[in-house]
Amino acid sequence: MTYSIVARDAETGHHGVAVASRFFAVGALVPHLRGGRCAVATQAFVSPVWGIEAADRMAAGETAADVVADLVARDAGQAIRQIHMIDAQGNIAAHTGEDCVEWCGDVAGDGVSVAGNMLAGPAVIADTLAAYEQHLHLPLAERLMTAMEAGQTAGGDKRGTQSAALVIHRTEDYPWLSLRADDHPDPLEELRRLYDVAHERFIHVADAMPTRGNFSGTTERTGIDAAIRAADDRRRAEGRASRSFATELQS
């Protein structure tokens, strides 16, 4: 009842997951990431336990293929489950159970995997993958959104749309960006709006947060405030209104 894409950016080592479904709050259950180490999407007759365990084990050094094989071997419900993942080296593994609802399947490229079930047809995942590979010049988040939009144009979830999510982890186990449209008539477009709003303020704060390599992070606001003002000035100069529903702060 879902299609998703997991990817690792070869230049940065960042991982991302994007997902869409005719299911409420799909972003609460499908994506599981560990910063700098792996990304997982668990779906169909969803087992969040699969996603959590897979992410933890790959973060500890196990390969994607070994993890998938073990999950499938242990779970009596494996035939109704689907999972795909990418590890720190860019290796991909996937499982689409034989009893997942048609159309279902998975496909992979270099550093990227797409999988889905209850879809309009195989073009959904094929077009999602193709769009990702045709837009490698874009930042990872935009690449993932563009890919998902191509899948939706190809038919997406055959029942329609309801929710979508986009999660990007850089070096940390907390997300650099985590966007969710839990119940929306056009959830992928809502992700685009949220992405624009995130660049007004949130992204500049996220870039200053503590990391494994910089335990204190940025402890002085001057640079953050300057980046926010510069982004606001650019937006206004381009004639673009804020897409946030919040009241704009007065300067």
C-alpha atoms as an extended CHARMM CRD file, in Angstrom:
* protein
*
       251  EXT
         1         1  MET       CA              0.0000000000        0.0000000000        0.0000000000  PROA      1               0.0000000000
         2         2  THR       CA              3.0290000000        2.1840000000       -0.4130000000  PROA      2               0.0000000000
         3         3  TYR       CA              5.9640000000        3.0870000000       -2.6020000000  PROA      3               0.0000000000
         4         4  SER       CA              9.2560000000        4.4300000000       -1.3390000000  PROA      4               0.0000000000
         5         5  ILE       CA             12.8180000000        5.2530000000       -2.2920000000  PROA      5               0.0000000000
         6         6  VAL       CA             15.9600000000        4.8420000000       -0.1820000000  PROA      6               0.0000000000
         7         7  ALA       CA             19.2350000000        6.3770000000       -1.2790000000  PROA      7               0.0000000000
         8         8  ARG       CA             22.7770000000        7.2580000000       -0.2940000000  PROA      8               0.0000000000
         9         9  ASP       CA             24.4230000000       10.3180000000       -1.8000000000  PROA      9               0.0000000000
        10        10  ALA       CA             27.8150000000        9.1450000000       -3.0260000000  PROA      10              0.0000000000
        11        11  GLU       CA             29.4620000000       12.5600000000       -2.6240000000  PROA      11              0.0000000000
        12        12  THR       CA             28.2890000000       13.3580000000        0.8970000000  PROA      12              0.0000000000
        13        13  GLY       CA             27.4820000000        9.9550000000        2.4130000000  PROA      13              0.0000000000
        14        14  HSD       CA             24.0870000000       11.2950000000        3.4800000000  PROA      14              0.0000000000
        15        15  HSD       CA             21.1180000000        8.9230000000        3.4710000000  PROA      15              0.0000000000
        16        16  GLY       CA             17.4860000000        9.6320000000        2.6580000000  PROA      16              0.0000000000
        17        17  VAL       CA             14.0870000000        7.9990000000        2.4790000000  PROA      17              0.0000000000
        18        18  ALA       CA             10.9430000000        9.2800000000        0.7930000000  PROA      18              0.0000000000
        19        19  VAL       CA              7.5980000000        7.4840000000        0.8880000000  PROA      19              0.0000000000
        20        20  ALA       CA              3.9890000000        7.9930000000       -0.2050000000  PROA      20              0.0000000000
        21        21  SER       CA              0.8470000000        5.9910000000        0.4290000000  PROA      21              0.0000000000
        22        22  ARG       CA             -2.9300000000        5.8470000000        0.6860000000  PROA      22              0.0000000000
        23        23  PHE       CA             -2.3980000000        5.2400000000        4.3810000000  PROA      23              0.0000000000
        24        24  PHE       CA             -2.4500000000        7.6300000000        7.3190000000  PROA      24              0.0000000000
        25        25  ALA       CA              0.8820000000        8.9160000000        8.6560000000  PROA      25              0.0000000000
        26        26  VAL       CA              3.0590000000        6.5940000000        6.5730000000  PROA      26              0.0000000000
        27        27  GLY       CA              6.1420000000        8.5260000000        7.7090000000  PROA      27              0.0000000000
        28        28  ALA       CA              5.6380000000        7.3100000000       11.2710000000  PROA      28              0.0000000000
        29        29  LEU       CA              6.3410000000        3.6690000000       10.3950000000  PROA      29              0.0000000000
        30        30  VAL       CA              8.2440000000        3.2500000000        7.1280000000  PROA      30              0.0000000000
        31        31  PRO       CA             11.5680000000        5.2050000000        7.3320000000  PROA      31              0.0000000000
        32        32  HSD       CA             14.4010000000        4.1090000000        9.6220000000  PROA      32              0.0000000000
        33        33  LEU       CA             17.8350000000        5.7390000000        9.2920000000  PROA      33              0.0000000000
        34        34  ARG       CA             21.1180000000        5.9130000000       11.1440000000  PROA      34              0.0000000000
        35        35  GLY       CA             23.2940000000        8.9050000000       10.3630000000  PROA      35              0.0000000000
        36        36  GLY       CA             26.1330000000        8.1850000000        7.9480000000  PROA      36              0.0000000000
        37        37  ARG       CA             25.4280000000        4.4600000000        8.0440000000  PROA      37              0.0000000000
        38        38  CYS       CA             22.1500000000        3.2970000000        6.5230000000  PROA      38              0.0000000000
        39        39  ALA       CA             18.5910000000        3.9010000000        5.4020000000  PROA      39              0.0000000000
        40        40  VAL       CA             15.6700000000        1.4510000000        5.5190000000  PROA      40              0.0000000000
        41        41  ALA       CA             12.0500000000        1.4560000000        4.3540000000  PROA      41              0.0000000000
        42        42  THR       CA              9.7630000000       -1.2380000000        5.7720000000  PROA      42              0.0000000000
        43        43  GLN       CA              6.2690000000       -1.4840000000        4.3040000000  PROA      43              0.0000000000
        44        44  ALA       CA              3.3810000000       -3.6250000000        2.9220000000  PROA      44              0.0000000000
        45        45  PHE       CA              2.0060000000       -5.4780000000        6.0010000000  PROA      45              0.0000000000
        46        46  VAL       CA              4.4060000000       -3.2400000000        7.8250000000  PROA      46              0.0000000000
        47        47  SER       CA              6.7360000000       -4.4300000000       10.5710000000  PROA      47              0.0000000000
        48        48  PRO       CA              8.4190000000       -1.4740000000       12.2770000000  PROA      48              0.0000000000
        49        49  VAL       CA             10.4630000000       -4.0650000000       14.1610000000  PROA      49              0.0000000000
        50        50  TRP       CA             12.0690000000       -5.0410000000       10.8440000000  PROA      50              0.0000000000
        51        51  GLY       CA             12.9890000000       -1.4240000000       10.1850000000  PROA      51              0.0000000000
        52        52  ILE       CA             14.4380000000       -0.7500000000       13.6200000000  PROA      52              0.0000000000
        53        53  GLU       CA             16.4300000000       -3.9740000000       13.7440000000  PROA      53              0.0000000000
        54        54  ALA       CA             17.7180000000       -3.5900000000       10.2010000000  PROA      54              0.0000000000
        55        55  ALA       CA             18.9200000000       -0.0420000000       10.8330000000  PROA      55              0.0000000000
        56        56  ASP       CA             20.5850000000       -0.9690000000       14.1220000000  PROA      56              0.0000000000
        57        57  ARG       CA             22.3570000000       -3.9840000000       12.6580000000  PROA      57              0.0000000000
        58        58  MET       CA             23.6620000000       -2.1880000000        9.5840000000  PROA      58              0.0000000000
        59        59  ALA       CA             24.8080000000        0.6820000000       11.8060000000  PROA      59              0.0000000000
        60        60  ALA       CA             26.7900000000       -1.9090000000       13.7590000000  PROA      60              0.0000000000
        61        61  GLY       CA             28.4760000000       -3.1130000000       10.5690000000  PROA      61              0.0000000000
        62        62  GLU       CA             26.3700000000       -5.9350000000        9.1390000000  PROA      62              0.0000000000
        63        63  THR       CA             25.7010000000       -5.9190000000        5.4130000000  PROA      63              0.0000000000
        64        64  ALA       CA             22.3020000000       -5.1430000000        3.9390000000  PROA      64              0.0000000000
        65        65  ALA       CA             22.0760000000       -8.5850000000        2.3070000000  PROA      65              0.0000000000
        66        66  ASP       CA             22.8150000000      -10.4650000000        5.5290000000  PROA      66              0.0000000000
        67        67  VAL       CA             20.2780000000       -8.4570000000        7.4880000000  PROA      67              0.0000000000
        68        68  VAL       CA             17.4680000000       -8.9780000000        4.9690000000  PROA      68              0.0000000000
        69        69  ALA       CA             18.1360000000      -12.7010000000        4.7050000000  PROA      69              0.0000000000
        70        70  ASP       CA             17.9560000000      -13.1050000000        8.4770000000  PROA      70              0.0000000000
        71        71  LEU       CA             14.7600000000      -11.0700000000        8.8820000000  PROA      71              0.0000000000
        72        72  VAL       CA             13.0320000000      -13.1320000000        6.2060000000  PROA      72              0.0000000000
        73        73  ALA       CA             14.2240000000      -16.4120000000        7.7000000000  PROA      73              0.0000000000
        74        74  ARG       CA             12.9010000000      -15.5820000000       11.1700000000  PROA      74              0.0000000000
        75        75  ASP       CA              9.5130000000      -14.0370000000       10.3810000000  PROA      75              0.0000000000
        76        76  ALA       CA              6.4650000000      -16.2410000000        9.7210000000  PROA      76              0.0000000000
        77        77  GLY       CA              4.8690000000      -13.1710000000        8.1150000000  PROA      77              0.0000000000
        78        78  GLN       CA              7.6360000000      -12.5250000000        5.6010000000  PROA      78              0.0000000000
        79        79  ALA       CA              5.3970000000      -13.3050000000        2.6030000000  PROA      79              0.0000000000
        80        80  ILE       CA              3.2250000000      -10.2500000000        3.3010000000  PROA      80              0.0000000000
        81        81  ARG       CA              6.0970000000       -7.8770000000        4.0520000000  PROA      81              0.0000000000
        82        82  GLN       CA              8.3420000000       -5.6760000000        1.9530000000  PROA      82              0.0000000000
        83        83  ILE       CA             11.6080000000       -4.0220000000        2.9160000000  PROA      83              0.0000000000
        84        84  HSD       CA             14.5390000000       -2.4170000000        1.1310000000  PROA      84              0.0000000000
        85        85  MET       CA             17.6760000000       -0.8130000000        2.4730000000  PROA      85              0.0000000000
        86        86  ILE       CA             21.0820000000        0.6320000000        1.7300000000  PROA      86              0.0000000000
        87        87  ASP       CA             24.1420000000        0.4190000000        3.9490000000  PROA      87              0.0000000000
        88        88  ALA       CA             27.1340000000        2.6980000000        4.4980000000  PROA      88              0.0000000000
        89        89  GLN       CA             28.9600000000        1.3090000000        1.4700000000  PROA      89              0.0000000000
        90        90  GLY       CA             25.9690000000        1.8240000000       -0.8090000000  PROA      90              0.0000000000
        91        91  ASN       CA             25.0880000000       -1.8790000000       -0.9350000000  PROA      91              0.0000000000
        92        92  ILE       CA             21.3680000000       -2.5520000000       -1.4500000000  PROA      92              0.0000000000
        93        93  ALA       CA             19.1350000000       -5.4210000000       -0.3870000000  PROA      93              0.0000000000
        94        94  ALA       CA             15.3920000000       -5.8550000000       -0.7650000000  PROA      94              0.0000000000
        95        95  HSD       CA             12.6040000000       -8.3090000000       -0.0770000000  PROA      95              0.0000000000
        96        96  THR       CA              9.1340000000       -8.2860000000       -1.6140000000  PROA      96              0.0000000000
        97        97  GLY       CA              7.0430000000      -11.0740000000       -0.1360000000  PROA      97              0.0000000000
        98        98  GLU       CA              5.1910000000      -13.3290000000       -2.5510000000  PROA      98              0.0000000000
        99        99  ASP       CA              1.8340000000      -12.4510000000       -0.9600000000  PROA      99              0.0000000000
       100       100  CYS       CA              2.2260000000       -8.6550000000       -1.0960000000  PROA      100             0.0000000000
       101       101  VAL       CA             -0.7090000000       -7.0390000000       -2.8970000000  PROA      101             0.0000000000
       102       102  GLU       CA             -0.2190000000       -6.5150000000       -6.6350000000  PROA      102             0.0000000000
       103       103  TRP       CA              1.2920000000       -4.6840000000       -8.2410000000  PROA      103             0.0000000000
       104       104  CYS       CA              4.3810000000       -5.1100000000       -6.1160000000  PROA      104             0.0000000000
       105       105  GLY       CA              8.1180000000       -5.2100000000       -6.7010000000  PROA      105             0.0000000000
       106       106  ASP       CA             11.4630000000       -3.5450000000       -6.2100000000  PROA      106             0.0000000000
       107       107  VAL       CA             14.2270000000       -2.1760000000       -8.4270000000  PROA      107             0.0000000000
       108       108  ALA       CA             17.6710000000       -0.7510000000       -7.6940000000  PROA      108             0.0000000000
       109       109  GLY       CA             20.3140000000        1.4670000000       -9.2370000000  PROA      109             0.0000000000
       110       110  ASP       CA             23.6830000000        2.7640000000       -8.0830000000  PROA      110             0.0000000000
       111       111  GLY       CA             23.1610000000        3.8590000000       -4.4790000000  PROA      111             0.0000000000
       112       112  VAL       CA             19.3660000000        3.8980000000       -4.7500000000  PROA      112             0.0000000000
       113       113  SER       CA             16.4730000000        1.4560000000       -4.3490000000  PROA      113             0.0000000000
       114       114  VAL       CA             12.7590000000        1.8080000000       -5.0640000000  PROA      114             0.0000000000
       115       115  ALA       CA             10.0390000000       -0.5650000000       -3.8790000000  PROA      115             0.0000000000
       116       116  GLY       CA              6.2840000000       -0.5980000000       -3.7090000000  PROA      116             0.0000000000
       117       117  ASN       CA              3.1420000000       -2.6380000000       -3.3330000000  PROA      117             0.0000000000
       118       118  MET       CA             -0.5390000000       -2.1000000000       -4.1390000000  PROA      118             0.0000000000
       119       119  LEU       CA              0.6230000000        0.0940000000       -7.0300000000  PROA      119             0.0000000000
       120       120  ALA       CA             -0.9370000000        1.0590000000      -10.3420000000  PROA      120             0.0000000000
       121       121  GLY       CA              1.7630000000       -0.9560000000      -12.1200000000  PROA      121             0.0000000000
       122       122  PRO       CA              5.5090000000       -1.4980000000      -12.5950000000  PROA      122             0.0000000000
       123       123  ALA       CA              5.9580000000        1.9400000000      -14.1810000000  PROA      123             0.0000000000
       124       124  VAL       CA              5.5790000000        3.4840000000      -10.7290000000  PROA      124             0.0000000000
       125       125  ILE       CA              8.8830000000        2.1860000000       -9.4190000000  PROA      125             0.0000000000
       126       126  ALA       CA             10.5990000000        2.2730000000      -12.8210000000  PROA      126             0.0000000000
       127       127  ASP       CA              9.7660000000        5.9550000000      -13.3290000000  PROA      127             0.0000000000
       128       128  THR       CA             10.6840000000        6.7950000000       -9.7380000000  PROA      128             0.0000000000
       129       129  LEU       CA             14.1350000000        5.2730000000      -10.2160000000  PROA      129             0.0000000000
       130       130  ALA       CA             14.6270000000        6.8920000000      -13.6260000000  PROA      130             0.0000000000
       131       131  ALA       CA             13.7280000000       10.3410000000      -12.3160000000  PROA      131             0.0000000000
       132       132  TYR       CA             16.1730000000        9.9640000000       -9.4230000000  PROA      132             0.0000000000
       133       133  GLU       CA             18.9900000000        8.9610000000      -11.7570000000  PROA      133             0.0000000000
       134       134  GLN       CA             18.1790000000       11.7810000000      -14.1780000000  PROA      134             0.0000000000
       135       135  HSD       CA             18.4320000000       14.4270000000      -11.4460000000  PROA      135             0.0000000000
       136       136  LEU       CA             21.7090000000       13.6040000000       -9.7250000000  PROA      136             0.0000000000
       137       137  HSD       CA             22.6520000000       17.2840000000       -9.9850000000  PROA      137             0.0000000000
       138       138  LEU       CA             19.9670000000       18.2020000000       -7.4440000000  PROA      138             0.0000000000
       139       139  PRO       CA             20.4240000000       18.1500000000       -3.6640000000  PROA      139             0.0000000000
       140       140  LEU       CA             19.4250000000       14.7860000000       -2.2070000000  PROA      140             0.0000000000
       141       141  ALA       CA             16.1160000000       15.9940000000       -0.7600000000  PROA      141             0.0000000000
       142       142  GLU       CA             15.0110000000       17.5590000000       -4.0470000000  PROA      142             0.0000000000
       143       143  ARG       CA             16.1550000000       14.4850000000       -5.9620000000  PROA      143             0.0000000000
       144       144  LEU       CA             14.0060000000       12.2510000000       -3.7650000000  PROA      144             0.0000000000
       145       145  MET       CA             10.9410000000       14.4850000000       -4.0690000000  PROA      145             0.0000000000
       146       146  THR       CA             11.3230000000       14.6860000000       -7.8460000000  PROA      146             0.0000000000
       147       147  ALA       CA             11.5770000000       10.9060000000       -8.0330000000  PROA      147             0.0000000000
       148       148  MET       CA              8.4590000000       10.3890000000       -5.9280000000  PROA      148             0.0000000000
       149       149  GLU       CA              6.5180000000       12.8550000000       -8.0680000000  PROA      149             0.0000000000
       150       150  ALA       CA              7.4500000000       10.8490000000      -11.1660000000  PROA      150             0.0000000000
       151       151  GLY       CA              6.1250000000        7.7180000000       -9.4800000000  PROA      151             0.0000000000
       152       152  GLN       CA              2.8910000000        9.4950000000       -8.6650000000  PROA      152             0.0000000000
       153       153  THR       CA              2.5280000000       10.6240000000      -12.2790000000  PROA      153             0.0000000000
       154       154  ALA       CA              2.9040000000        6.9580000000      -13.2740000000  PROA      154             0.0000000000
       155       155  GLY       CA             -0.0330000000        6.0220000000      -11.0500000000  PROA      155             0.0000000000
       156       156  GLY       CA              1.4150000000        5.7040000000       -7.5610000000  PROA      156             0.0000000000
       157       157  ASP       CA             -0.6290000000        3.8300000000       -4.9810000000  PROA      157             0.0000000000
       158       158  LYS       CA             -3.5980000000        2.5070000000       -6.9610000000  PROA      158             0.0000000000
       159       159  ARG       CA             -6.0100000000        3.5350000000       -4.1870000000  PROA      159             0.0000000000
       160       160  GLY       CA             -4.9840000000        7.2070000000       -4.3350000000  PROA      160             0.0000000000
       161       161  THR       CA             -3.0250000000        9.4670000000       -1.9920000000  PROA      161             0.0000000000
       162       162  GLN       CA             -3.1420000000       10.3490000000        1.6800000000  PROA      162             0.0000000000
       163       163  SER       CA              0.2860000000       10.7570000000        3.2640000000  PROA      163             0.0000000000
       164       164  ALA       CA              3.9540000000       11.1800000000        2.4290000000  PROA      164             0.0000000000
       165       165  ALA       CA              7.2580000000       11.7460000000        4.1850000000  PROA      165             0.0000000000
       166       166  LEU       CA             10.8230000000       12.7920000000        3.4660000000  PROA      166             0.0000000000
       167       167  VAL       CA             13.6720000000       12.0800000000        5.8920000000  PROA      167             0.0000000000
       168       168  ILE       CA             17.3380000000       13.0120000000        5.4270000000  PROA      168             0.0000000000
       169       169  HSD       CA             20.1110000000       12.0550000000        7.8440000000  PROA      169             0.0000000000
       170       170  ARG       CA             23.5800000000       13.4760000000        7.4480000000  PROA      170             0.0000000000
       171       171  THR       CA             26.1540000000       12.3460000000       10.0040000000  PROA      171             0.0000000000
       172       172  GLU       CA             23.8350000000       11.9670000000       12.9970000000  PROA      172             0.0000000000
       173       173  ASP       CA             21.1060000000        9.6280000000       14.2110000000  PROA      173             0.0000000000
       174       174  TYR       CA             18.7520000000       12.5850000000       14.5020000000  PROA      174             0.0000000000
       175       175  PRO       CA             17.4090000000       13.8200000000       11.1480000000  PROA      175             0.0000000000
       176       176  TRP       CA             18.8200000000       16.8660000000        9.4340000000  PROA      176             0.0000000000
       177       177  LEU       CA             15.3890000000       17.1420000000        7.8290000000  PROA      177             0.0000000000
       178       178  SER       CA             12.1870000000       15.2150000000        8.5670000000  PROA      178             0.0000000000
       179       179  LEU       CA              8.9870000000       16.2740000000        6.8170000000  PROA      179             0.0000000000
       180       180  ARG       CA              5.5880000000       14.5770000000        7.0240000000  PROA      180             0.0000000000
       181       181  ALA       CA              2.2090000000       15.1660000000        5.4480000000  PROA      181             0.0000000000
       182       182  ASP       CA              0.0930000000       12.7200000000        7.4390000000  PROA      182             0.0000000000
       183       183  ASP       CA             -3.3660000000       13.3220000000        5.9460000000  PROA      183             0.0000000000
       184       184  HSD       CA             -3.4840000000       15.5310000000        2.8710000000  PROA      184             0.0000000000
       185       185  PRO       CA             -5.1820000000       15.5300000000       -0.5660000000  PROA      185             0.0000000000
       186       186  ASP       CA             -1.8040000000       16.1270000000       -2.2630000000  PROA      186             0.0000000000
       187       187  PRO       CA              0.8470000000       14.9740000000        0.2050000000  PROA      187             0.0000000000
       188       188  LEU       CA              3.8030000000       15.1890000000       -2.1890000000  PROA      188             0.0000000000
       189       189  GLU       CA              3.0030000000       18.8110000000       -2.9870000000  PROA      189             0.0000000000
       190       190  GLU       CA              2.6660000000       19.4280000000        0.7410000000  PROA      190             0.0000000000
       191       191  LEU       CA              6.2120000000       18.0820000000        1.1980000000  PROA      191             0.0000000000
       192       192  ARG       CA              7.3600000000       20.6870000000       -1.3450000000  PROA      192             0.0000000000
       193       193  ARG       CA              5.6900000000       23.4270000000        0.6800000000  PROA      193             0.0000000000
       194       194  LEU       CA              7.2280000000       22.1920000000        3.9180000000  PROA      194             0.0000000000
       195       195  TYR       CA             10.6340000000       21.9640000000        2.2420000000  PROA      195             0.0000000000
       196       196  ASP       CA             10.3620000000       25.6240000000        1.2140000000  PROA      196             0.0000000000
       197       197  VAL       CA              9.3070000000       26.6290000000        4.7320000000  PROA      197             0.0000000000
       198       198  ALA       CA             12.2040000000       24.6540000000        6.2360000000  PROA      198             0.0000000000
       199       199  HSD       CA             14.6310000000       26.7900000000        4.2330000000  PROA      199             0.0000000000
       200       200  GLU       CA             13.2970000000       29.9830000000        5.7520000000  PROA      200             0.0000000000
       201       201  ARG       CA             14.6100000000       29.2020000000        9.2350000000  PROA      201             0.0000000000
       202       202  PHE       CA             14.8280000000       25.5480000000       10.2400000000  PROA      202             0.0000000000
       203       203  ILE       CA             17.6710000000       24.4750000000        7.9410000000  PROA      203             0.0000000000
       204       204  HSD       CA             19.9300000000       27.2210000000        9.2540000000  PROA      204             0.0000000000
       205       205  VAL       CA             19.3250000000       26.0900000000       12.8250000000  PROA      205             0.0000000000
       206       206  ALA       CA             19.7730000000       22.4240000000       11.8860000000  PROA      206             0.0000000000
       207       207  ASP       CA             23.1750000000       23.1960000000       10.3500000000  PROA      207             0.0000000000
       208       208  ALA       CA             24.3030000000       24.6100000000       13.7020000000  PROA      208             0.0000000000
       209       209  MET       CA             23.2420000000       21.6900000000       15.9020000000  PROA      209             0.0000000000
       210       210  PRO       CA             25.7590000000       19.5570000000       17.8320000000  PROA      210             0.0000000000
       211       211  THR       CA             27.2050000000       16.5100000000       16.0620000000  PROA      211             0.0000000000
       212       212  ARG       CA             29.4320000000       13.5890000000       16.9120000000  PROA      212             0.0000000000
       213       213  GLY       CA             32.3690000000       15.5620000000       15.5510000000  PROA      213             0.0000000000
       214       214  ASN       CA             31.3780000000       18.8570000000       17.1920000000  PROA      214             0.0000000000
       215       215  PHE       CA             29.7710000000       18.0630000000       20.5290000000  PROA      215             0.0000000000
       216       216  SER       CA             28.8930000000       21.6760000000       21.3200000000  PROA      216             0.0000000000
       217       217  GLY       CA             27.7220000000       22.6670000000       17.8860000000  PROA      217             0.0000000000
       218       218  THR       CA             27.3350000000       26.3830000000       17.2520000000  PROA      218             0.0000000000
       219       219  THR       CA             26.7940000000       28.2030000000       20.5310000000  PROA      219             0.0000000000
       220       220  GLU       CA             26.5190000000       31.7620000000       19.2020000000  PROA      220             0.0000000000
       221       221  ARG       CA             23.4880000000       33.0170000000       17.2650000000  PROA      221             0.0000000000
       222       222  THR       CA             25.0940000000       35.6580000000       15.0450000000  PROA      222             0.0000000000
       223       223  GLY       CA             25.8770000000       33.4080000000       12.1040000000  PROA      223             0.0000000000
       224       224  ILE       CA             22.5260000000       31.6430000000       12.3170000000  PROA      224             0.0000000000
       225       225  ASP       CA             20.5970000000       34.9040000000       12.3830000000  PROA      225             0.0000000000
       226       226  ALA       CA             22.6380000000       36.2540000000        9.4740000000  PROA      226             0.0000000000
       227       227  ALA       CA             21.8920000000       33.1570000000        7.3840000000  PROA      227             0.0000000000
       228       228  ILE       CA             18.1680000000       33.4490000000        8.1340000000  PROA      228             0.0000000000
       229       229  ARG       CA             18.1490000000       37.1410000000        7.1820000000  PROA      229             0.0000000000
       230       230  ALA       CA             20.0380000000       36.4330000000        3.9600000000  PROA      230             0.0000000000
       231       231  ALA       CA             17.5800000000       33.6890000000        2.9920000000  PROA      231             0.0000000000
       232       232  ASP       CA             14.6760000000       36.0070000000        3.7300000000  PROA      232             0.0000000000
       233       233  ASP       CA             16.2360000000       38.8050000000        1.6780000000  PROA      233             0.0000000000
       234       234  ARG       CA             16.7530000000       36.4680000000       -1.2850000000  PROA      234             0.0000000000
       235       235  ARG       CA             13.1750000000       35.2610000000       -1.1300000000  PROA      235             0.0000000000
       236       236  ARG       CA             11.7970000000       38.7900000000       -1.0210000000  PROA      236             0.0000000000
       237       237  ALA       CA             14.1030000000       39.9700000000       -3.8130000000  PROA      237             0.0000000000
       238       238  GLU       CA             12.8150000000       37.1230000000       -5.9780000000  PROA      238             0.0000000000
       239       239  GLY       CA              9.2400000000       38.1590000000       -5.2520000000  PROA      239             0.0000000000
       240       240  ARG       CA              8.3840000000       34.9780000000       -3.4050000000  PROA      240             0.0000000000
       241       241  ALA       CA              6.0270000000       35.1060000000       -0.4630000000  PROA      241             0.0000000000
       242       242  SER       CA              6.5970000000       32.8810000000        2.5500000000  PROA      242             0.0000000000
       243       243  ARG       CA              4.7990000000       29.5570000000        2.2130000000  PROA      243             0.0000000000
       244       244  SER       CA              4.5040000000       29.1830000000        5.9780000000  PROA      244             0.0000000000
       245       245  PHE       CA              1.1260000000       29.3190000000        7.7040000000  PROA      245             0.0000000000
       246       246  ALA       CA              2.7830000000       30.9670000000       10.6960000000  PROA      246             0.0000000000
       247       247  THR       CA              2.7020000000       34.7220000000       11.2480000000  PROA      247             0.0000000000
       248       248  GLU       CA              5.8500000000       36.2450000000        9.8050000000  PROA      248             0.0000000000
       249       249  LEU       CA              8.2800000000       37.6390000000       12.3440000000  PROA      249             0.0000000000
       250       250  GLN       CA              8.6880000000       41.3650000000       12.2510000000  PROA      250             0.0000000000
       251       251  SER       CA             12.2330000000       42.5990000000       11.5940000000  PROA      251             0.0000000000
